[in-house]
XYZ file of C-alpha atoms in Angstrom:
416
model
C -0.008 -0.008 0.010
C 2.854 2.423 0.812
C 4.310 1.976 -2.717
C 0.931 2.398 -4.351
C 0.533 5.697 -2.400
C 3.985 6.767 -3.658
C 3.062 5.703 -7.205
C -0.119 7.776 -7.141
C 1.700 10.822 -5.739
C 4.418 10.436 -8.422
C 1.878 10.154 -11.252
C 0.144 13.314 -10.001
C 3.451 15.093 -9.738
C 4.410 14.018 -13.227
C 1.159 15.565 -14.544
C 2.166 18.964 -13.060
C 5.811 18.630 -14.147
C 4.826 17.930 -17.789
C 3.463 21.513 -18.070
C 6.015 23.282 -15.896
C 8.015 25.953 -17.689
C 11.724 25.588 -18.323
C 12.229 28.680 -16.104
C 10.392 27.004 -13.241
C 12.336 23.728 -13.587
C 15.631 25.602 -13.804
C 14.780 27.568 -10.648
C 14.283 24.264 -8.772
C 17.643 23.046 -10.033
C 19.411 26.261 -8.968
C 17.932 25.926 -5.507
C 19.002 22.268 -5.318
C 22.586 23.259 -6.218
C 22.625 26.053 -3.639
C 21.063 23.915 -0.887
C 23.652 21.177 -1.471
C 26.393 23.602 -0.716
C 24.506 25.293 2.163
C 23.890 21.877 3.803
C 27.359 20.428 3.090
C 28.190 19.797 6.702
C 24.950 17.892 7.351
C 25.356 15.879 4.187
C 28.984 15.005 4.742
C 28.228 13.996 8.372
C 25.538 11.643 7.143
C 27.963 10.256 4.538
C 30.587 9.654 7.271
C 28.034 7.420 8.998
C 27.629 5.425 5.811
C 31.403 5.117 5.437
C 31.804 3.925 9.009
C 29.028 1.325 8.618
C 30.521 0.225 5.301
C 33.904 -0.363 6.910
C 32.279 -2.321 9.728
C 30.464 -4.420 7.133
C 33.799 -5.156 5.394
C 33.176 -3.293 2.151
C 36.188 -3.127 -0.162
C 38.121 0.070 -0.677
C 36.707 0.234 -4.227
C 33.116 0.167 -2.928
C 33.931 2.692 -0.178
C 35.334 5.000 -2.880
C 32.013 4.781 -4.785
C 30.246 5.571 -1.520
C 32.421 8.462 -0.430
C 31.340 12.104 -0.468
C 33.815 14.808 0.393
C 33.629 18.589 0.006
C 35.236 18.516 -3.427
C 32.857 15.820 -4.744
C 29.873 17.568 -3.246
C 30.853 20.803 -4.972
C 31.273 18.920 -8.182
C 27.767 17.422 -7.831
C 26.325 20.890 -7.244
C 28.097 22.176 -10.327
C 26.824 19.261 -12.341
C 23.282 20.368 -11.430
C 24.099 23.913 -12.529
C 25.403 22.547 -15.759
C 22.024 20.819 -16.342
C 20.389 24.323 -16.062
C 22.476 25.447 -18.975
C 21.410 22.614 -21.220
C 18.514 22.964 -23.690
C 15.235 21.648 -22.377
C 14.093 19.018 -24.900
C 10.502 18.931 -23.790
C 8.224 20.559 -26.373
C 10.810 20.578 -29.109
C 9.849 19.127 -32.490
C 11.929 16.236 -33.857
C 10.668 16.680 -37.481
C 7.644 18.058 -39.263
C 6.032 18.000 -42.653
C 2.879 19.002 -44.422
C 0.811 16.148 -45.850
C -0.977 16.255 -49.212
C -4.272 16.783 -47.442
C -2.924 19.986 -45.838
C -2.343 18.637 -42.315
C 0.820 19.845 -40.608
C 2.256 16.780 -38.899
C 5.108 16.761 -36.357
C 6.644 14.743 -33.561
C 6.929 16.658 -30.230
C 9.159 15.620 -27.367
C 7.276 14.844 -24.092
C 8.347 13.443 -20.702
C 8.284 9.695 -20.089
C 6.145 10.270 -16.927
C 7.360 8.432 -13.830
C 10.838 6.847 -13.762
C 11.791 4.274 -11.090
C 15.550 3.978 -10.440
C 17.157 1.240 -8.407
C 20.855 1.827 -7.666
C 23.689 0.816 -5.416
C 26.442 2.558 -3.489
C 26.813 5.911 -5.260
C 25.008 8.768 -3.498
C 25.758 11.242 -6.335
C 23.309 9.198 -8.437
C 20.512 10.472 -6.339
C 21.223 14.062 -7.418
C 22.024 13.103 -11.042
C 18.699 11.323 -11.437
C 16.682 14.036 -9.643
C 18.302 16.854 -11.823
C 17.786 15.164 -15.196
C 14.274 13.946 -14.364
C 13.247 17.435 -13.226
C 14.690 19.111 -16.295
C 12.749 16.717 -18.529
C 9.513 16.947 -16.556
C 9.614 13.428 -15.169
C 8.811 12.380 -11.602
C 11.040 9.744 -10.031
C 10.898 7.111 -7.370
C 14.401 6.247 -6.097
C 15.653 3.248 -4.198
C 19.327 3.335 -3.268
C 21.369 0.737 -1.532
C 21.542 0.306 2.223
C 25.194 1.357 2.074
C 24.118 4.994 1.238
C 21.019 5.259 3.496
C 22.075 8.220 5.647
C 23.588 10.143 2.675
C 20.513 9.660 0.568
C 18.075 10.687 3.310
C 19.796 14.050 3.572
C 20.117 14.499 -0.230
C 16.401 13.767 -0.762
C 15.533 16.183 1.985
C 17.481 18.943 0.158
C 15.766 18.039 -3.165
C 12.252 18.087 -1.762
C 12.862 21.357 0.100
C 14.110 22.931 -3.169
C 11.058 21.626 -5.035
C 8.653 23.243 -2.547
C 10.569 26.555 -2.700
C 10.265 26.449 -6.517
C 6.523 25.837 -6.335
C 6.719 22.248 -7.641
C 5.342 19.112 -5.937
C 7.748 17.574 -3.351
C 6.479 14.150 -4.652
C 8.329 14.887 -7.946
C 11.226 13.033 -6.252
C 10.449 10.326 -3.764
C 12.734 7.840 -1.991
C 11.971 4.320 -0.741
C 13.476 4.412 2.685
C 12.939 0.864 3.908
C 15.751 -1.536 2.817
C 13.314 -4.451 2.446
C 14.023 -6.120 -0.922
C 10.327 -7.029 -1.202
C 9.656 -3.357 -1.835
C 11.906 -3.548 -4.892
C 9.816 -6.404 -6.172
C 6.686 -4.410 -5.587
C 8.165 -1.406 -7.409
C 8.882 -3.610 -10.469
C 5.131 -4.475 -10.605
C 3.901 -0.864 -10.248
C 3.045 -0.501 -13.947
C -0.147 1.425 -13.244
C 2.024 4.380 -12.072
C 5.653 3.855 -13.267
C 6.604 4.186 -16.894
C 10.258 3.027 -16.889
C 12.663 1.243 -14.568
C 16.378 2.002 -14.641
C 18.656 -0.257 -12.591
C 22.200 0.984 -11.860
C 24.352 -1.744 -10.362
C 25.834 -5.116 -10.975
C 24.722 -7.926 -13.298
C 22.575 -9.503 -10.551
C 20.481 -6.389 -10.154
C 19.968 -6.071 -13.878
C 18.980 -9.738 -14.159
C 16.494 -9.467 -11.313
C 14.863 -6.376 -12.829
C 14.707 -7.848 -16.336
C 13.135 -11.102 -15.132
C 10.628 -9.593 -12.684
C 9.521 -6.252 -13.950
C 6.148 -5.629 -15.645
C 7.542 -2.217 -16.595
C 10.028 -1.534 -19.446
C 13.572 -1.787 -18.091
C 16.664 0.011 -19.400
C 19.643 -2.302 -18.954
C 22.923 -0.516 -18.477
C 25.945 0.212 -16.296
C 27.366 -3.360 -16.591
C 29.708 -4.835 -19.197
C 33.255 -5.860 -19.525
C 35.344 -2.968 -20.831
C 38.340 -3.855 -23.111
C 41.296 -2.092 -24.723
C 42.971 -3.771 -27.679
C 46.550 -2.692 -28.484
C 47.066 -3.265 -32.228
C 50.416 -3.954 -33.864
C 50.393 -0.491 -35.415
C 49.798 1.377 -32.155
C 52.192 3.863 -30.659
C 53.186 1.904 -27.559
C 54.249 4.618 -25.107
C 51.061 6.600 -25.767
C 49.000 3.389 -25.520
C 50.530 2.747 -22.039
C 49.266 6.219 -21.013
C 45.736 5.416 -22.237
C 45.629 1.948 -20.601
C 46.836 3.428 -17.312
C 44.143 6.070 -17.413
C 41.433 3.580 -18.313
C 42.360 1.310 -15.423
C 43.578 3.410 -12.480
C 41.980 6.934 -12.799
C 38.888 5.632 -11.070
C 38.777 1.792 -11.032
C 35.436 1.644 -9.255
C 33.661 3.241 -12.186
C 31.611 1.139 -14.671
C 33.672 2.472 -17.604
C 37.050 1.483 -16.129
C 39.133 -1.110 -17.981
C 38.636 -4.752 -17.168
C 40.540 -6.694 -19.852
C 43.563 -5.687 -21.957
C 44.136 -7.471 -25.259
C 47.534 -7.115 -26.941
C 48.584 -8.025 -30.443
C 51.238 -10.827 -30.332
C 53.627 -8.837 -32.545
C 53.989 -6.012 -30.009
C 53.313 -7.848 -26.766
C 57.023 -8.446 -25.975
C 57.654 -4.641 -26.116
C 54.376 -3.416 -24.720
C 53.751 -5.617 -21.694
C 57.030 -4.886 -19.868
C 56.366 -1.214 -20.386
C 52.948 -1.649 -18.820
C 54.261 -3.679 -15.904
C 56.863 -0.941 -15.181
C 54.094 1.678 -15.176
C 51.467 -0.233 -13.159
C 53.591 -2.273 -10.738
C 52.462 -1.621 -7.194
C 49.084 -0.339 -8.408
C 47.515 -3.235 -10.186
C 47.068 -7.019 -9.811
C 47.424 -8.676 -13.198
C 45.234 -11.704 -14.037
C 46.900 -13.304 -17.043
C 46.776 -16.179 -19.562
C 50.084 -18.051 -20.248
C 51.375 -16.028 -23.277
C 51.012 -12.795 -21.360
C 52.482 -14.244 -18.194
C 55.684 -15.261 -20.003
C 56.274 -11.594 -20.926
C 55.406 -10.131 -17.469
C 58.111 -11.640 -15.269
C 58.673 -8.432 -13.372
C 55.038 -8.013 -12.276
C 54.803 -7.655 -8.510
C 51.266 -8.921 -8.209
C 50.181 -11.497 -10.806
C 48.089 -14.682 -11.021
C 46.931 -17.090 -13.605
C 43.521 -16.462 -15.119
C 40.758 -18.705 -13.830
C 37.346 -19.681 -15.208
C 35.151 -16.627 -15.362
C 37.851 -14.000 -14.830
C 37.465 -12.594 -18.310
C 33.776 -12.211 -17.586
C 34.382 -10.262 -14.403
C 33.763 -6.535 -14.076
C 36.581 -5.874 -11.583
C 35.665 -2.404 -10.249
C 39.039 -2.555 -8.529
C 42.774 -2.433 -9.150
C 42.709 -5.754 -11.035
C 43.354 -6.106 -14.764
C 42.899 -9.118 -17.023
C 45.622 -9.488 -19.778
C 45.547 -11.670 -22.853
C 47.818 -11.848 -25.935
C 45.875 -12.314 -29.256
C 46.923 -13.002 -32.806
C 45.241 -9.987 -34.424
C 42.288 -7.642 -34.320
C 39.878 -10.338 -35.432
C 40.829 -12.595 -32.488
C 40.451 -9.558 -30.207
C 36.921 -8.958 -31.534
C 36.070 -12.662 -31.159
C 37.180 -12.590 -27.576
C 35.045 -9.525 -26.929
C 31.971 -11.121 -28.508
C 32.265 -14.005 -26.088
C 32.982 -11.934 -23.013
C 30.211 -9.328 -22.842
C 31.672 -6.297 -24.566
C 28.625 -4.179 -24.280
C 29.732 -1.067 -22.363
C 32.960 0.774 -23.318
C 35.743 -0.579 -25.535
C 38.775 0.909 -27.287
C 41.396 0.082 -29.920
C 44.839 1.607 -29.924
C 45.940 1.677 -33.533
C 47.360 3.779 -36.411
C 45.598 1.547 -38.954
C 42.431 3.165 -40.390
C 41.314 -0.219 -41.708
C 41.608 -1.926 -38.282
C 39.971 1.045 -36.565
C 36.933 0.804 -38.839
C 36.785 -2.949 -38.496
C 36.788 -2.629 -34.732
C 34.175 0.163 -34.663
C 31.797 -1.789 -36.961
C 32.300 -5.178 -35.374
C 32.280 -4.407 -31.608
C 28.803 -4.411 -30.074
C 29.509 -1.884 -27.328
C 27.383 1.179 -26.476
C 30.579 3.294 -26.766
C 33.622 2.477 -28.952
C 36.843 4.501 -28.993
C 39.856 4.789 -31.204
C 42.998 5.925 -29.408
C 41.112 7.202 -26.345
C 40.346 6.070 -22.820
C 37.208 4.076 -21.926
C 36.739 6.491 -19.089
C 35.069 9.018 -21.437
C 31.732 7.159 -21.372
C 30.021 9.672 -19.110
C 27.137 12.117 -19.550
C 29.254 15.130 -18.543
C 32.186 14.181 -20.779
C 29.781 13.752 -23.751
C 28.248 17.202 -23.118
C 24.958 15.762 -22.003
C 25.102 16.958 -18.408
C 24.823 14.357 -15.743
C 23.391 10.931 -16.657
C 20.768 8.664 -15.157
C 22.590 5.519 -16.549
C 24.746 4.180 -19.273
C 22.465 2.033 -21.367
C 23.989 -1.073 -22.898
C 20.899 -2.357 -24.588
C 19.837 -1.561 -28.196
C 16.310 -0.183 -27.852
C 15.335 3.398 -26.978
C 18.730 4.611 -25.722
C 22.428 3.574 -25.781
C 25.341 4.874 -23.876
C 25.021 7.769 -21.375
C 21.346 8.635 -20.914
C 21.032 12.384 -20.723
C 18.017 14.650 -21.261
C 16.745 13.537 -24.661
C 16.826 9.835 -23.608
C 14.432 10.702 -20.785
C 11.783 11.869 -23.253
C 9.381 10.149 -25.593
C 7.325 11.880 -28.263
C 3.791 12.320 -29.400
C 2.462 12.882 -32.893
C 0.785 16.328 -33.368
C -1.439 16.986 -36.337
C -2.757 20.434 -37.083
C -5.355 21.272 -39.776
C -8.310 23.440 -40.702
C -11.238 21.285 -39.545
C -10.060 18.469 -41.801
C -12.118 15.222 -42.091
C -10.455 12.031 -43.378
C -11.492 11.215 -46.953
């Protein structure tokens, strides 16, 4: 009953948001950004409680990093909200238009999706990202974060709802499921009378559970094994720089590098360079050909069943030597290359083959996988990185949170 009440309130809020002006929505976003900074001490104190409980529960350092808020990160989150203000509001814009032979002017006009349900794990910044993008696009949202971020999310949602009321918008535009009971997640997935889309952000288990149990359309994203292939034509020193960035800049991110594939003709030169650069930072998980060339690695182990299917989210890197770009592509086809993948090459032919063959949501030539991000793509913050093929792919920004309706205008025109 509690979720049905939330669903009804969200649907009513979505009705009001759908006709809110861009100025009113932007004012709410400005207040959210200001309130985040004004309430920094309270938010960071709540986050410290989550960090302490996480350590007591034995969370890994990588998970604690995903959970952590500090003054710099909170300022960055507030600035991300301000950036969303500066972006064009897609609601009401026309995708295309034409005049039919009968004189009717026909167009497609962008409209909000309605109510978006988001289930996510230990990243409190996601709470603000989702709220900001949903508000800008006139969508209400029902959020369910992980228990690891409970105290942080309570304070963040309080800030959001206070800002909404100050802007004259319904507080129920953003609601949060406070109870950690997993049964409530199952109920949310069946709330199709009120919720129009479900977006899970987390591991493969969460996505599988949502896909199998939801009666609401589900956007699958945020999970996938990210690869970099170093081709025989690549500039090796520059490739080491990109691999290092892809792996260690923020290993807990979903677009960080999981598996490195190296062409056999350059492996003997490249892998020792990589070991020298990453020794002491990374544990290498390697197949025999790679291991033979990585004798100086400080932390190394043989690859085991399932390792090349593991999204590490930590300072661990799978390494494999392959015969050519085609073997690299074959490996990626088998091992869930659906998120962010890159080729290091000076061969236009191999670059195009890689781009056209790899089934990832984002494919790069001579660039880090870490660029798969709404802000980096100029979309503002994102609600998710979609790895499916329908509706949206890659970082989901403002346009991906809209649908459209057909609009026909005529002069009292009957159908012949």
